[in-house]
JSON list of C-alpha atoms in Angstrom, two decimals:
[
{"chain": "A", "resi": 534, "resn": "UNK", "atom": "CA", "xyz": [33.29, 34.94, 43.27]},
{"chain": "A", "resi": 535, "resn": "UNK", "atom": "CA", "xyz": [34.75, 32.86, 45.75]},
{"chain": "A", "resi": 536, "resn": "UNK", "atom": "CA", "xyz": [37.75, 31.35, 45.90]},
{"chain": "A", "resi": 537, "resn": "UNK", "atom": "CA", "xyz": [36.06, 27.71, 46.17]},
{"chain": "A", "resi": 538, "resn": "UNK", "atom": "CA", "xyz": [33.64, 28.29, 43.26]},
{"chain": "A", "resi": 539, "resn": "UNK", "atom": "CA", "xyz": [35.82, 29.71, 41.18]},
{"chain": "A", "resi": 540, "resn": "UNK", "atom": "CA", "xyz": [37.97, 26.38, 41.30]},
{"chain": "A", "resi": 541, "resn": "UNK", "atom": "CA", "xyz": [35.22, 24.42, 41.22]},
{"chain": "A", "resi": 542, "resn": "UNK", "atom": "CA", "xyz": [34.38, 26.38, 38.08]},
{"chain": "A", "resi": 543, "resn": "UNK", "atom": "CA", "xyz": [37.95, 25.70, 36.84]},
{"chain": "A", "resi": 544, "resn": "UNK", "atom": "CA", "xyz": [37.97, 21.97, 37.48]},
{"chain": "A", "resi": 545, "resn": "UNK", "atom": "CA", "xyz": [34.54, 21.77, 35.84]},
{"chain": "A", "resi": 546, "resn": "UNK", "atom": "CA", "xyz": [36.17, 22.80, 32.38]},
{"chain": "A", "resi": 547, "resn": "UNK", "atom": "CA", "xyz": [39.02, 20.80, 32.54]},
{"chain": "A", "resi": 548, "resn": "UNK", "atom": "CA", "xyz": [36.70, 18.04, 33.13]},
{"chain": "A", "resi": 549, "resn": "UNK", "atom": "CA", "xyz": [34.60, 18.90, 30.27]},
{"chain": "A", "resi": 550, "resn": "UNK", "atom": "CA", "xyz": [37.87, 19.17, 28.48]},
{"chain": "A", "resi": 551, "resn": "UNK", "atom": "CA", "xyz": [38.31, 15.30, 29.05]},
{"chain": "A", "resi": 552, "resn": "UNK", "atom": "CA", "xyz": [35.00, 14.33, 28.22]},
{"chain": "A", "resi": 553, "resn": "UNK", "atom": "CA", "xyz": [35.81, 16.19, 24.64]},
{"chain": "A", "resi": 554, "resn": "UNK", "atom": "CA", "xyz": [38.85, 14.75, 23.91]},
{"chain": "A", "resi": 555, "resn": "UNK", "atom": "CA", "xyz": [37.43, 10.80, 24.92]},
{"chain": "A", "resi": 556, "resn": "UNK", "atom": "CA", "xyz": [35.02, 11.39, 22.57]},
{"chain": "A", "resi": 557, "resn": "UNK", "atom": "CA", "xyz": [37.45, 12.36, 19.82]},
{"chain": "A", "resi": 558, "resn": "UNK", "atom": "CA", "xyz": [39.41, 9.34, 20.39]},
{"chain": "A", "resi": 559, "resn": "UNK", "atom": "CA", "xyz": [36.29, 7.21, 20.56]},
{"chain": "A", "resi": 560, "resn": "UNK", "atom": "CA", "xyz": [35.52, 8.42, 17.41]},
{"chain": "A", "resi": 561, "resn": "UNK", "atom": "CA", "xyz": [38.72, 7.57, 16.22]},
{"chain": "A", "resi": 562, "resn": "UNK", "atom": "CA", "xyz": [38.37, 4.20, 17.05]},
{"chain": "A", "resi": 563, "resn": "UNK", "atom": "CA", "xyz": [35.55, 4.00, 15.02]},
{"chain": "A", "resi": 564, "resn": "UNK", "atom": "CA", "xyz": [36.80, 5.73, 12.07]},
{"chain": "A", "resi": 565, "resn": "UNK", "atom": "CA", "xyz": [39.75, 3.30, 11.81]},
{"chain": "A", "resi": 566, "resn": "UNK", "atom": "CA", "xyz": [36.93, 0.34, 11.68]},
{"chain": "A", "resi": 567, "resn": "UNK", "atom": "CA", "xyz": [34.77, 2.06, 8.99]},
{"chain": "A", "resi": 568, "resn": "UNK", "atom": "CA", "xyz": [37.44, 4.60, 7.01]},
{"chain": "A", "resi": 569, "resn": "UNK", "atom": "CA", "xyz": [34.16, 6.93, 7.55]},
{"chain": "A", "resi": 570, "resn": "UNK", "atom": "CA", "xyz": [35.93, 10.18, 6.03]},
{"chain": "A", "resi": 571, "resn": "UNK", "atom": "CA", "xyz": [33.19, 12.32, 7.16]},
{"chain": "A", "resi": 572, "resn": "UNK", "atom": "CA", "xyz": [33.19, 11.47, 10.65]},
{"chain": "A", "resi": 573, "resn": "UNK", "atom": "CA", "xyz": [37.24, 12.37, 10.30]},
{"chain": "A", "resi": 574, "resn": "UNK", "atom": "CA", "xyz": [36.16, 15.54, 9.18]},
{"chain": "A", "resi": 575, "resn": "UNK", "atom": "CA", "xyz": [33.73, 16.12, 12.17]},
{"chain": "A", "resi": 576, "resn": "UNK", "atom": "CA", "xyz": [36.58, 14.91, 14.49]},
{"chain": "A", "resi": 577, "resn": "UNK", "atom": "CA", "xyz": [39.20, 17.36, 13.18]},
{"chain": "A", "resi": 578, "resn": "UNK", "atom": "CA", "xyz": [36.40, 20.24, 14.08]},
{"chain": "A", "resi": 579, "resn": "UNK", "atom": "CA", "xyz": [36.10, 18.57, 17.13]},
{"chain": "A", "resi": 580, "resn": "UNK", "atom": "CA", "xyz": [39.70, 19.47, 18.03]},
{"chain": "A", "resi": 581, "resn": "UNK", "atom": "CA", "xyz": [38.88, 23.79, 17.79]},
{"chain": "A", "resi": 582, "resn": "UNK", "atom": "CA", "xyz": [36.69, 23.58, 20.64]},
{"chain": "A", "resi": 583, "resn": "UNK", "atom": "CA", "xyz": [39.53, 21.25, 22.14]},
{"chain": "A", "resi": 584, "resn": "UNK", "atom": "CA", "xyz": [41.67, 24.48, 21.86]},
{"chain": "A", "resi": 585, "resn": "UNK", "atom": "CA", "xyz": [39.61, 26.90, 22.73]},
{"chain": "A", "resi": 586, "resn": "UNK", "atom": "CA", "xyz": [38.92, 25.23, 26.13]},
{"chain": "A", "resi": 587, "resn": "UNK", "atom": "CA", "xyz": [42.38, 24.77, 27.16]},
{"chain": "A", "resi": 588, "resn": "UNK", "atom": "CA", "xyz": [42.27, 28.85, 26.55]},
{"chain": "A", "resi": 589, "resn": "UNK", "atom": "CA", "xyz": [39.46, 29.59, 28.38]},
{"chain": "A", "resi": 590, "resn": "UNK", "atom": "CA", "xyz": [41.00, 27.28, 30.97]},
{"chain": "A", "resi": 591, "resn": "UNK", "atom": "CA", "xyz": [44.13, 29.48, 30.93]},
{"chain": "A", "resi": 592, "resn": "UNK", "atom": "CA", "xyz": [42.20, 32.51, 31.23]},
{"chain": "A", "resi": 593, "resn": "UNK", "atom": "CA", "xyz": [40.33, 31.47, 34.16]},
{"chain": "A", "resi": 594, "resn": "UNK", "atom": "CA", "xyz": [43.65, 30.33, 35.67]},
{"chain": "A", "resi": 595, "resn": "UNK", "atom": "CA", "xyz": [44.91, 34.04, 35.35]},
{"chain": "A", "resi": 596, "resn": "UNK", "atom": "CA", "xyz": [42.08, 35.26, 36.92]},
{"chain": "A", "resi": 597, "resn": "UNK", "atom": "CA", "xyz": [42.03, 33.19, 40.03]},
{"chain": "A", "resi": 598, "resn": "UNK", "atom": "CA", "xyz": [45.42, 34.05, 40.48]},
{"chain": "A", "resi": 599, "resn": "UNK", "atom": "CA", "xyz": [45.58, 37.79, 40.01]},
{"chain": "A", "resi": 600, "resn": "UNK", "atom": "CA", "xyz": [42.45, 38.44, 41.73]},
{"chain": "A", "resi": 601, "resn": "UNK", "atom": "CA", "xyz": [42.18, 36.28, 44.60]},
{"chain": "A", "resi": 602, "resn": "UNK", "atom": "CA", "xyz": [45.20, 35.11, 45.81]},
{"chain": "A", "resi": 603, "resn": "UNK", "atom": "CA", "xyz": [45.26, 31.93, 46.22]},
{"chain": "A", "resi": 604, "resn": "UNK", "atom": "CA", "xyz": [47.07, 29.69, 49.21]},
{"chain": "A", "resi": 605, "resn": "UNK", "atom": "CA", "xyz": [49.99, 27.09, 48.73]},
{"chain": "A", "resi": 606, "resn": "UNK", "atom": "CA", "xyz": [47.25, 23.80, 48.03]},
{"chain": "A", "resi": 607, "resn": "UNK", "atom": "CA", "xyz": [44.83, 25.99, 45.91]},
{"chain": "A", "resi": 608, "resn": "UNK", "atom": "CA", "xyz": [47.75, 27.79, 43.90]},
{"chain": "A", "resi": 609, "resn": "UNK", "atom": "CA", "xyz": [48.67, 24.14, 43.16]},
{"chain": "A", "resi": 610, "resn": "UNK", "atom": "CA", "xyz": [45.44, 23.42, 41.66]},
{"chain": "A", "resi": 611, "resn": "UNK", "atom": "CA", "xyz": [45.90, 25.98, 39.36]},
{"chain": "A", "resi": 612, "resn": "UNK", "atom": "CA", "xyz": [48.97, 24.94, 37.94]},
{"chain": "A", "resi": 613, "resn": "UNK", "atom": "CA", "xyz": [48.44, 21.51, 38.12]},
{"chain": "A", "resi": 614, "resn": "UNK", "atom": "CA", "xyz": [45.00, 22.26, 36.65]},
{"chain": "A", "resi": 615, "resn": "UNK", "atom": "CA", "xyz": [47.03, 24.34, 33.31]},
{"chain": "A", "resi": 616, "resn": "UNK", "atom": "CA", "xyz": [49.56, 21.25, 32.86]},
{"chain": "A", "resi": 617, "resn": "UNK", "atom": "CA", "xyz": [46.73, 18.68, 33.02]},
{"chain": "A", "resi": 618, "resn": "UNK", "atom": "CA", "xyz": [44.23, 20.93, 30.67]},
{"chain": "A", "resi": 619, "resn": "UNK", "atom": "CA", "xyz": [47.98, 21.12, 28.51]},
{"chain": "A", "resi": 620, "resn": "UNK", "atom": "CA", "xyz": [48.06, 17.22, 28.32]},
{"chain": "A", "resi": 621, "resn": "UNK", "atom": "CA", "xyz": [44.87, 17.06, 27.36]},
{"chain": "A", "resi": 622, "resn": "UNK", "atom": "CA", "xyz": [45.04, 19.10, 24.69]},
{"chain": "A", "resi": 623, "resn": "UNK", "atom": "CA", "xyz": [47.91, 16.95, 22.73]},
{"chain": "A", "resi": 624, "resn": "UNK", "atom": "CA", "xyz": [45.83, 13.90, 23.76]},
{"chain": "A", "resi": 625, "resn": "UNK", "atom": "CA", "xyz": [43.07, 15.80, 21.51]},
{"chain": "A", "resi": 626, "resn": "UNK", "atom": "CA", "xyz": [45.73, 16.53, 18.89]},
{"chain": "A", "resi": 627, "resn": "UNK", "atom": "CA", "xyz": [46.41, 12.79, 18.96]},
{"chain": "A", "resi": 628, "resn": "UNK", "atom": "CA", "xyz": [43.15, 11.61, 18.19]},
{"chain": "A", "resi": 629, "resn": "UNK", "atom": "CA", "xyz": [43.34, 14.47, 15.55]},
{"chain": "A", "resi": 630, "resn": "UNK", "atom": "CA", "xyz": [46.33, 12.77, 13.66]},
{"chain": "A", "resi": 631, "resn": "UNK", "atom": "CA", "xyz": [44.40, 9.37, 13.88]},
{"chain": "A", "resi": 632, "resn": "UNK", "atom": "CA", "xyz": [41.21, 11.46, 11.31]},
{"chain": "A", "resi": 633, "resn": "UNK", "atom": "CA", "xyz": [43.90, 12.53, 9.48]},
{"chain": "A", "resi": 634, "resn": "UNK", "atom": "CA", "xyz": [45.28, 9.42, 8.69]},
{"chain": "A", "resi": 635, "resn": "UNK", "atom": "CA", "xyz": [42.00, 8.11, 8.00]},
{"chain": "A", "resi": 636, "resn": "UNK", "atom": "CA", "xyz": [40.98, 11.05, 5.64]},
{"chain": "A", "resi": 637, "resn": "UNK", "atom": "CA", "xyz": [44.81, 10.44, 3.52]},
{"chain": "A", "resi": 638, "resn": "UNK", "atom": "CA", "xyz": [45.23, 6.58, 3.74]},
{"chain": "A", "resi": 639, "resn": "UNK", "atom": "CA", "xyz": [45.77, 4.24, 0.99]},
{"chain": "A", "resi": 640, "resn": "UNK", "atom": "CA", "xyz": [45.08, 0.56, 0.78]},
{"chain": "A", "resi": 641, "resn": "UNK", "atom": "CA", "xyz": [43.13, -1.19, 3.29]},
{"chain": "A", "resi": 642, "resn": "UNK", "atom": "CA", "xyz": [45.60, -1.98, 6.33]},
{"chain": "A", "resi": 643, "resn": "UNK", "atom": "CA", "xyz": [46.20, -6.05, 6.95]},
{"chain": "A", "resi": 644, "resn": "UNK", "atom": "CA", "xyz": [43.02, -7.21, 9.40]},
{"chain": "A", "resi": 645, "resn": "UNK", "atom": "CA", "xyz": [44.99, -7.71, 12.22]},
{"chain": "A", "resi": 646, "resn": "UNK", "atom": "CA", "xyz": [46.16, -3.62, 12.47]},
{"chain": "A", "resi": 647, "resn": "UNK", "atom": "CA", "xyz": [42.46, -2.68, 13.20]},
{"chain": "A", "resi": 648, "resn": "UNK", "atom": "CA", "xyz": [42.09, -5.59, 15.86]},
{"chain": "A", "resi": 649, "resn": "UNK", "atom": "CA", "xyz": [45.20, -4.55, 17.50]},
{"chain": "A", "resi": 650, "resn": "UNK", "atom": "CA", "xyz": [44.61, -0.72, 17.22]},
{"chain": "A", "resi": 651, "resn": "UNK", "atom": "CA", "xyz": [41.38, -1.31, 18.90]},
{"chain": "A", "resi": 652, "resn": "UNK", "atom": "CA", "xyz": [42.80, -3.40, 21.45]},
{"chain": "A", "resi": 653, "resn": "UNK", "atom": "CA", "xyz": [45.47, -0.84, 21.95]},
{"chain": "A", "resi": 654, "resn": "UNK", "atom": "CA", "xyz": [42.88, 2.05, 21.81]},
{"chain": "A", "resi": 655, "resn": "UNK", "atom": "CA", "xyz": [40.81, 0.86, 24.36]},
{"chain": "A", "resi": 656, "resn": "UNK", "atom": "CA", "xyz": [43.60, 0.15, 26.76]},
{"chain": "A", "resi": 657, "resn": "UNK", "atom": "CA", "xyz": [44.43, 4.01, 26.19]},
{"chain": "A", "resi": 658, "resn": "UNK", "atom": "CA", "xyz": [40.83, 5.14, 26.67]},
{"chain": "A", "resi": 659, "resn": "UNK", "atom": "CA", "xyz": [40.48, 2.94, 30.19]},
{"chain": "A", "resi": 660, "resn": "UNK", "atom": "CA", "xyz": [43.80, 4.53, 31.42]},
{"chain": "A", "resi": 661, "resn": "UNK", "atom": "CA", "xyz": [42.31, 8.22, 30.67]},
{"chain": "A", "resi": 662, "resn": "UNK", "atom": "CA", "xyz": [39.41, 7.42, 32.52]},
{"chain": "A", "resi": 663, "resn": "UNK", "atom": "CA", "xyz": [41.13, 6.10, 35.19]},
{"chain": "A", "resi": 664, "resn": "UNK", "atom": "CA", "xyz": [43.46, 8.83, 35.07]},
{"chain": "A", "resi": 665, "resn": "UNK", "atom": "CA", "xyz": [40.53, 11.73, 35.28]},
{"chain": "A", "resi": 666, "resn": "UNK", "atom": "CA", "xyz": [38.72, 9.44, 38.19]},
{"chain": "A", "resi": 667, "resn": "UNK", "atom": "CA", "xyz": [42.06, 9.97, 40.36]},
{"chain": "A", "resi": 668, "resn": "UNK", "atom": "CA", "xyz": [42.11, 13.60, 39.16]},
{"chain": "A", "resi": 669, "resn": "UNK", "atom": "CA", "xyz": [38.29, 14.01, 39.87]},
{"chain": "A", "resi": 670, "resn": "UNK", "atom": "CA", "xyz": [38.64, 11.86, 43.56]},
{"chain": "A", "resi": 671, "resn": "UNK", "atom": "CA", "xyz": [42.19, 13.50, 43.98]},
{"chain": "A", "resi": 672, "resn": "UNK", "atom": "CA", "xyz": [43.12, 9.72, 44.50]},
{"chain": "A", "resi": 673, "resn": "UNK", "atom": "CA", "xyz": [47.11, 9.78, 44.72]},
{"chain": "A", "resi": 674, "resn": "UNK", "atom": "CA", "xyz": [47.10, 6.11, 45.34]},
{"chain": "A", "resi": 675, "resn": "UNK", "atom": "CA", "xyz": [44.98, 5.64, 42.20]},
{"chain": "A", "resi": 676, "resn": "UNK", "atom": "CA", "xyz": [47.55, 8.04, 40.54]},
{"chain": "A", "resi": 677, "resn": "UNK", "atom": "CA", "xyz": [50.55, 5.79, 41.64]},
{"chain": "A", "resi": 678, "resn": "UNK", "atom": "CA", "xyz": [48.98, 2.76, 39.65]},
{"chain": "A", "resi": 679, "resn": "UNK", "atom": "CA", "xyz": [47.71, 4.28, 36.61]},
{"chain": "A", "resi": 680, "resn": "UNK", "atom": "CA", "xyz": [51.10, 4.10, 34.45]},
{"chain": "A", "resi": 681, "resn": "UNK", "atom": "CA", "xyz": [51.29, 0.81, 34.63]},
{"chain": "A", "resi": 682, "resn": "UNK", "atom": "CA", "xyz": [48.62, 0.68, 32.23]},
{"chain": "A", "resi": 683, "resn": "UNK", "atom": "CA", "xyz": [50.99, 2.39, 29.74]},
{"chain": "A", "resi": 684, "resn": "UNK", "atom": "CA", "xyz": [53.31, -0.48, 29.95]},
{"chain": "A", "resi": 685, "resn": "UNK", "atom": "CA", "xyz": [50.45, -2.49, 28.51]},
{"chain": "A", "resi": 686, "resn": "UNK", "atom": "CA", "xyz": [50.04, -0.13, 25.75]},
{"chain": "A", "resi": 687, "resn": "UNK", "atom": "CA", "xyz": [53.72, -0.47, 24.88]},
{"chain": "A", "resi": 688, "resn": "UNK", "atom": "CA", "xyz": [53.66, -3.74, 25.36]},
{"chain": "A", "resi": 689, "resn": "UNK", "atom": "CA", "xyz": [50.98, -4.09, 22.27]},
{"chain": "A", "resi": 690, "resn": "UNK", "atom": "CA", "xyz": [52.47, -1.93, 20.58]},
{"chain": "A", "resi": 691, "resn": "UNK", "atom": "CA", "xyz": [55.58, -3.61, 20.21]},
{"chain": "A", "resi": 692, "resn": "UNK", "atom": "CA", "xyz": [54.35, -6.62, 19.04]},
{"chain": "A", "resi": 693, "resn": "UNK", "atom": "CA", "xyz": [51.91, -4.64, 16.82]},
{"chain": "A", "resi": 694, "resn": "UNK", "atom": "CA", "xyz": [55.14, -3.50, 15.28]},
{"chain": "A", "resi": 695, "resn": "UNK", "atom": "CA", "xyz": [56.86, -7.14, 15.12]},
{"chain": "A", "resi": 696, "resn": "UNK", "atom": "CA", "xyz": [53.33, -8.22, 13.45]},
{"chain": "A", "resi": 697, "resn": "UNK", "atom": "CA", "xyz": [53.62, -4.95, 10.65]},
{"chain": "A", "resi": 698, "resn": "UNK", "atom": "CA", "xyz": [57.69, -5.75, 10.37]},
{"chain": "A", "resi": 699, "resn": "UNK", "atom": "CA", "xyz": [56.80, -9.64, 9.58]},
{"chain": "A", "resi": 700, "resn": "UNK", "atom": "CA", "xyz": [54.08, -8.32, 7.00]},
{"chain": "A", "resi": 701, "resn": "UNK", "atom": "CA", "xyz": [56.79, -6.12, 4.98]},
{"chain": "A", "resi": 702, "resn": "UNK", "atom": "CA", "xyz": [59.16, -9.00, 4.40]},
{"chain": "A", "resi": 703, "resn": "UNK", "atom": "CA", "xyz": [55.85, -11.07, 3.20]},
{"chain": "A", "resi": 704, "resn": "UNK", "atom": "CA", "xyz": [55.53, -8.03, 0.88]},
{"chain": "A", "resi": 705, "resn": "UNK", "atom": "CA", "xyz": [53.45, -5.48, 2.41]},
{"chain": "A", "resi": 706, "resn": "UNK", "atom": "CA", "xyz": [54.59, -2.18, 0.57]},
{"chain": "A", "resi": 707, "resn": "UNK", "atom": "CA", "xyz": [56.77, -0.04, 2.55]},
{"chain": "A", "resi": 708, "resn": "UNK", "atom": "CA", "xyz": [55.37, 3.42, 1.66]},
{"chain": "A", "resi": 709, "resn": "UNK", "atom": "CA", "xyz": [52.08, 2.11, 3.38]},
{"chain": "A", "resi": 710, "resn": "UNK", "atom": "CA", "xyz": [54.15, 1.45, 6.54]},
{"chain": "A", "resi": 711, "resn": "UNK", "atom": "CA", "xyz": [55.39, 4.79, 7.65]},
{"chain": "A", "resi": 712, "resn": "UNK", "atom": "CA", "xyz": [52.12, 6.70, 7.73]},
{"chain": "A", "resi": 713, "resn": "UNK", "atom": "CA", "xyz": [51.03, 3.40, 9.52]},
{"chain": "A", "resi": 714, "resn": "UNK", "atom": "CA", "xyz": [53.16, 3.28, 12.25]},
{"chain": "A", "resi": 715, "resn": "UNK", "atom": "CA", "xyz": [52.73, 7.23, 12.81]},
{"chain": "A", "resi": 716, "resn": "UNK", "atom": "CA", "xyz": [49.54, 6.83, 13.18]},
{"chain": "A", "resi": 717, "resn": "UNK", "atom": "CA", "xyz": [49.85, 3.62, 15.91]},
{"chain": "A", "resi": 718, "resn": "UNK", "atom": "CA", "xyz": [52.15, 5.66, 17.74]},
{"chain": "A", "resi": 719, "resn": "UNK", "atom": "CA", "xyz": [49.70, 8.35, 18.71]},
{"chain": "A", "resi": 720, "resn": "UNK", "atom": "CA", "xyz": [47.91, 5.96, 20.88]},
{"chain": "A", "resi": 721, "resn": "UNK", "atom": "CA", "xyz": [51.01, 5.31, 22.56]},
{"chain": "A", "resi": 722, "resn": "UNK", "atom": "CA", "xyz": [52.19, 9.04, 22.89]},
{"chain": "A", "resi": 723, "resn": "UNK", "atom": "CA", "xyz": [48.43, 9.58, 24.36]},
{"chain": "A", "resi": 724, "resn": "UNK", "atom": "CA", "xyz": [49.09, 7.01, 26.98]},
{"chain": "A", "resi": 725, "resn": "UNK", "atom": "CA", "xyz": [52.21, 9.07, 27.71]},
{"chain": "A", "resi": 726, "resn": "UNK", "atom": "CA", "xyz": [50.82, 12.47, 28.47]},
{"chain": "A", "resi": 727, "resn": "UNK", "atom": "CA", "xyz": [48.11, 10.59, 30.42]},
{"chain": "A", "resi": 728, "resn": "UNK", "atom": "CA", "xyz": [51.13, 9.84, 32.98]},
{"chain": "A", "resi": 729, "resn": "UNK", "atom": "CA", "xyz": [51.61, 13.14, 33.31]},
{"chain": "A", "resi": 730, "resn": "UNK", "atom": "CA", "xyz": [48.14, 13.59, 34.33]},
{"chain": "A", "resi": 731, "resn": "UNK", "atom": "CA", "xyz": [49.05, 11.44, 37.28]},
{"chain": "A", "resi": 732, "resn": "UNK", "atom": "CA", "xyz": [52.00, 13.51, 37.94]},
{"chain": "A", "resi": 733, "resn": "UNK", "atom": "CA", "xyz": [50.49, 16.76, 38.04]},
{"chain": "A", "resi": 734, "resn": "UNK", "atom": "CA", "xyz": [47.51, 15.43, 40.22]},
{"chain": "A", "resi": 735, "resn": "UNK", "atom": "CA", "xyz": [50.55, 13.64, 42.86]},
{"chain": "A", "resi": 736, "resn": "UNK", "atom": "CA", "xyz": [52.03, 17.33, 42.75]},
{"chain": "A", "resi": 737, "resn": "UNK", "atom": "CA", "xyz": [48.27, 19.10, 42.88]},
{"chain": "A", "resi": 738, "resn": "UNK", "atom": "CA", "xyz": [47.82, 16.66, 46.39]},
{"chain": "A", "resi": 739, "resn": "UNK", "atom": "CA", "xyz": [50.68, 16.19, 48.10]},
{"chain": "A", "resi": 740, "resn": "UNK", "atom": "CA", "xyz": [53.55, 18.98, 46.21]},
{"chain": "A", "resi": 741, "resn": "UNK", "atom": "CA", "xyz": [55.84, 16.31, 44.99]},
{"chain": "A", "resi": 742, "resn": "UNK", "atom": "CA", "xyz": [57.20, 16.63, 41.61]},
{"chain": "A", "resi": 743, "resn": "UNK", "atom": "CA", "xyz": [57.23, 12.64, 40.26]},
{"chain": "A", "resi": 744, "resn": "UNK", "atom": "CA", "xyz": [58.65, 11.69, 36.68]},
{"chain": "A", "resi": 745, "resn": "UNK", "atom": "CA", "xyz": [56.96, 8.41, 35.55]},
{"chain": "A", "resi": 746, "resn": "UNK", "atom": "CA", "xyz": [59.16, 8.70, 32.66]}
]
């Protein structure tokens, strides 16, 4: 095989990869509306073929490298290509936690958690997209934009937390809380391995090595 098809073949998993793992967190979305335990279920399974992707990903990577020798701009497709399919997969585990949240919670969450977690979600879900668009379109300019879309996320987030904080002293039980916020948070940590997606693309394009922090 070529060296040209056999990225093409490369890039084409990694972008099934992200197709996978939007899904999962679509789903998650919609698990935190209905508490549907059996859709958690079906998204934990979802997160195996997560996994086995990113390894069949790092197996094709091995191959491209030992056998055909890539040049300076394909060899960093490769390894931008491992780091991004490496993002993805914790974005997957992510959307993971959210089921099993879902599968252990207790009482019914104060109405304006699943209005801001879907608000929240959905900014995360538009900033993957846009993320994978750059990736797909190697757009560095798009890149460069992107993580200001996670300041959104934190943004919400933060006052997410001021809103749970207000409904503790009110008396919202504590033990409820933690689990809560661990779960909110992996929207946000999502958000933050999509800015590395933008990284490794910048580095993929031009071989700069940018920290978005």
């Amino acid at each position: 095989m070529k060296m040209d098809e056999s990225l093409a073949a490369f890039q084409a998993l990694i972008l099934q990869m992200y197709r996978k793992v939007k899904t999962m967190h679509e789903l998650a979305l919609d698990i935190l509306r209905s508490g549907d335990k059996e859709k958690a279920l079906q998204l934990i399974y979802m997160d195996d073929f997560v996994n086995h992707l990113e390894e069949e990903i790092n197996d094709q990577a091995q191959t491209v490298l030992a056998l055909l020798s890539p040049v300076a701009t394909d060899l960093r497709k490769v390894i931008a290509g491992i780091k991004i399919a490496s993002d993805l997969e914790r974005i997957g585990d992510y959307a993971k936690n959210i089921a099993d949240y879902v599968i252990k919670k207790g009482p019914a969450e104060p109405p304006f958690v699943g209005e801001q977690a879907e608000a929240i979600g959905r900014l995360f879900l538009a900033m993957l997209d846009a993320a994978m668009d750059a990736y797909q379109k190697e757009d560095v300019a798009q890149a460069y934009q992107i993580p200001r879309q996670d300041e959104q996320i934190n943004d919400q987030f933060a006052e997410l937390s001021g809103q749970i904080e207000t409904a503790v002293m009110q008396g919202m039980q504590l033990e409820h809380v933690v689990p809560l916020v661990a779960m909110l948070r992996n929207f946000e940590r999502a958000g933050d391995h999509t800015k590395n997606i933008c990284e490794h693309l910048i580095y993929q394009v031009k071989g700069q090595h940018i920290d978005f922090g």
